[in-house]
Amino acid sequence: QVQLVESGGGSVQAGGSLRLSCAASAYTRSTICMVWFRQAPGKEREGVAAISASGTWTYYAGSVKGRFTISRDNAKNTVYLQMDSLKPEDTAMYYCAARLGVDCYWRPFGEDGYAYWGQGTQVTVSS
């Protein structure tokens, strides 16, 4: 069983930055893929960024590429999402998700592949 706890959300003005954290417990880090999803009011949940178990491979949604950076510290069992140049359209609930056994290269944003989810952290960007 993997438990995920997100933190770092908040309110910021457009152009600002936030860093989200996702702390994971009790996993075999060599086989875990971790991803950030987000869901805005009235919209479907979408993948934002993914990072492989080793941290050497990352994948981004086109809407955040060049502005967001995903990273991980396996010694701390934590994944981060650095969000810069935030826009009002980035406003959403952000969720951390994880899966075991299959690294991120295969369908990184396929929600049905993720068995473990955090409770979410709200990000609000005002114009």
CSV table of C-alpha atoms in Angstrom, one decimal:
chain,number,residue,atom,x,y,z
A,1,GLN,CA,0.0,0.0,0.0
A,2,VAL,CA,1.2,3.5,-0.9
A,3,GLN,CA,0.0,6.6,0.9
A,4,LEU,CA,0.4,10.0,-0.8
A,5,VAL,CA,0.2,13.3,0.9
A,6,GLU,CA,0.3,16.6,-1.1
A,7,SER,CA,1.2,20.0,0.2
A,8,GLY,CA,2.3,23.4,-1.1
A,9,GLY,CA,-0.9,24.6,-2.7
A,10,GLY,CA,-2.2,28.1,-2.2
A,11,SER,CA,-3.2,31.4,-3.9
A,12,VAL,CA,-0.8,33.4,-6.1
A,13,GLN,CA,-1.1,36.1,-8.6
A,14,ALA,CA,-0.5,35.5,-12.3
A,15,GLY,CA,3.2,35.3,-13.1
A,16,GLY,CA,4.0,33.9,-9.6
A,17,SER,CA,5.4,30.6,-8.5
A,18,LEU,CA,4.4,27.7,-6.2
A,19,ARG,CA,6.1,24.4,-5.4
A,20,LEU,CA,4.0,21.4,-4.7
A,21,SER,CA,5.2,18.4,-2.7
A,22,CYS,CA,4.0,14.8,-2.6
A,23,ALA,CA,5.3,12.6,0.1
A,24,ALA,CA,4.9,8.9,-0.4
A,25,SER,CA,5.2,6.1,2.1
A,26,ALA,CA,5.9,2.4,2.0
A,27,TYR,CA,6.9,1.7,-1.6
A,28,THR,CA,9.6,0.0,-3.6
A,29,ARG,CA,11.1,3.0,-5.2
A,30,SER,CA,12.7,1.2,-8.0
A,31,THR,CA,9.3,0.4,-9.6
A,32,ILE,CA,7.3,3.5,-8.9
A,33,CYS,CA,6.0,6.0,-11.4
A,34,MET,CA,4.7,9.3,-10.1
A,35,VAL,CA,2.5,11.8,-11.8
A,36,TRP,CA,0.8,15.1,-11.1
A,37,PHE,CA,-2.8,15.5,-12.4
A,38,ARG,CA,-5.1,18.5,-12.0
A,39,GLN,CA,-8.8,19.1,-12.2
A,40,ALA,CA,-10.4,22.5,-12.7
A,41,PRO,CA,-14.0,23.2,-11.8
A,42,GLY,CA,-16.3,21.8,-14.5
A,43,LYS,CA,-13.4,20.1,-16.4
A,44,GLU,CA,-12.0,16.6,-16.7
A,45,ARG,CA,-8.9,15.7,-14.8
A,46,GLU,CA,-5.8,16.0,-16.9
A,47,GLY,CA,-2.2,14.9,-16.6
A,48,VAL,CA,0.3,17.6,-15.9
A,49,ALA,CA,3.7,16.0,-15.4
A,50,ALA,CA,5.2,12.5,-14.9
A,51,ILE,CA,8.6,11.3,-13.6
A,52,SER,CA,10.1,7.9,-13.9
A,53,ALA,CA,11.2,5.8,-10.9
A,54,SER,CA,14.9,6.8,-11.4
A,55,GLY,CA,14.0,10.5,-12.0
A,56,THR,CA,15.8,10.5,-15.3
A,57,TRP,CA,12.7,10.6,-17.6
A,58,THR,CA,10.1,13.3,-17.4
A,59,TYR,CA,7.0,14.1,-19.4
A,60,TYR,CA,4.8,17.2,-19.5
A,61,ALA,CA,1.5,18.3,-20.8
A,62,GLY,CA,1.9,20.9,-23.6
A,63,SER,CA,0.1,23.5,-21.6
A,64,VAL,CA,2.7,23.5,-18.8
A,65,LYS,CA,5.9,22.6,-20.7
A,66,GLY,CA,8.6,25.2,-20.1
A,67,ARG,CA,6.8,26.5,-17.0
A,68,PHE,CA,6.5,23.5,-14.7
A,69,THR,CA,9.3,21.2,-13.6
A,70,ILE,CA,8.8,17.8,-11.9
A,71,SER,CA,11.5,16.3,-9.8
A,72,ARG,CA,11.9,13.7,-7.1
A,73,ASP,CA,14.1,12.9,-4.1
A,74,ASN,CA,14.0,9.2,-3.6
A,75,ALA,CA,15.9,9.5,-0.3
A,76,LYS,CA,12.9,11.5,1.0
A,77,ASN,CA,10.3,9.5,-0.9
A,78,THR,CA,9.0,12.9,-2.3
A,79,VAL,CA,8.1,14.3,-5.7
A,80,TYR,CA,7.9,18.0,-6.4
A,81,LEU,CA,6.2,20.1,-8.9
A,82,GLN,CA,7.8,23.5,-9.4
A,83,MET,CA,5.3,25.8,-11.1
A,84,ASP,CA,6.5,29.1,-12.5
A,85,SER,CA,4.9,31.8,-14.6
A,86,LEU,CA,1.5,30.7,-13.3
A,87,LYS,CA,-1.6,31.6,-15.3
A,88,PRO,CA,-5.2,31.9,-14.2
A,89,GLU,CA,-5.9,28.8,-16.3
A,90,ASP,CA,-3.6,26.8,-14.0
A,91,THR,CA,-6.2,27.1,-11.2
A,92,ALA,CA,-7.2,23.6,-10.2
A,93,MET,CA,-7.0,20.9,-7.6
A,94,TYR,CA,-3.7,19.2,-8.1
A,95,TYR,CA,-3.4,15.5,-7.3
A,96,CYS,CA,-0.4,13.3,-7.0
A,97,ALA,CA,-0.7,9.7,-8.2
A,98,ALA,CA,1.5,6.7,-8.2
A,99,ARG,CA,1.7,3.2,-9.7
A,100,LEU,CA,4.0,0.2,-9.0
A,101,GLY,CA,5.4,-2.3,-11.4
A,102,VAL,CA,5.1,-0.2,-14.6
A,103,ASP,CA,7.3,2.8,-15.1
A,104,CYS,CA,6.1,6.0,-16.6
A,105,TYR,CA,7.0,5.4,-20.2
A,106,TRP,CA,3.8,3.6,-20.9
A,107,ARG,CA,0.7,5.8,-20.9
A,108,PRO,CA,1.9,8.3,-18.3
A,109,PHE,CA,-1.4,10.2,-18.2
A,110,GLY,CA,-3.7,7.2,-18.3
A,111,GLU,CA,-5.6,7.7,-15.1
A,112,ASP,CA,-6.8,4.1,-14.9
A,113,GLY,CA,-3.2,3.0,-14.5
A,114,TYR,CA,-2.8,4.6,-11.2
A,115,ALA,CA,-3.9,2.8,-8.0
A,116,TYR,CA,-2.7,5.3,-5.5
A,117,TRP,CA,-3.9,8.9,-5.2
A,118,GLY,CA,-3.4,11.8,-2.8
A,119,GLN,CA,-6.2,13.9,-1.4
A,120,GLY,CA,-5.3,16.9,-3.6
A,121,THR,CA,-4.0,20.4,-2.9
A,122,GLN,CA,-5.7,23.5,-4.3
A,123,VAL,CA,-3.9,26.0,-6.5
A,124,THR,CA,-5.6,29.3,-7.3
A,125,VAL,CA,-4.0,31.9,-9.7
A,126,SER,CA,-5.6,35.3,-9.9
A,127,SER,CA,-5.2,37.7,-12.7
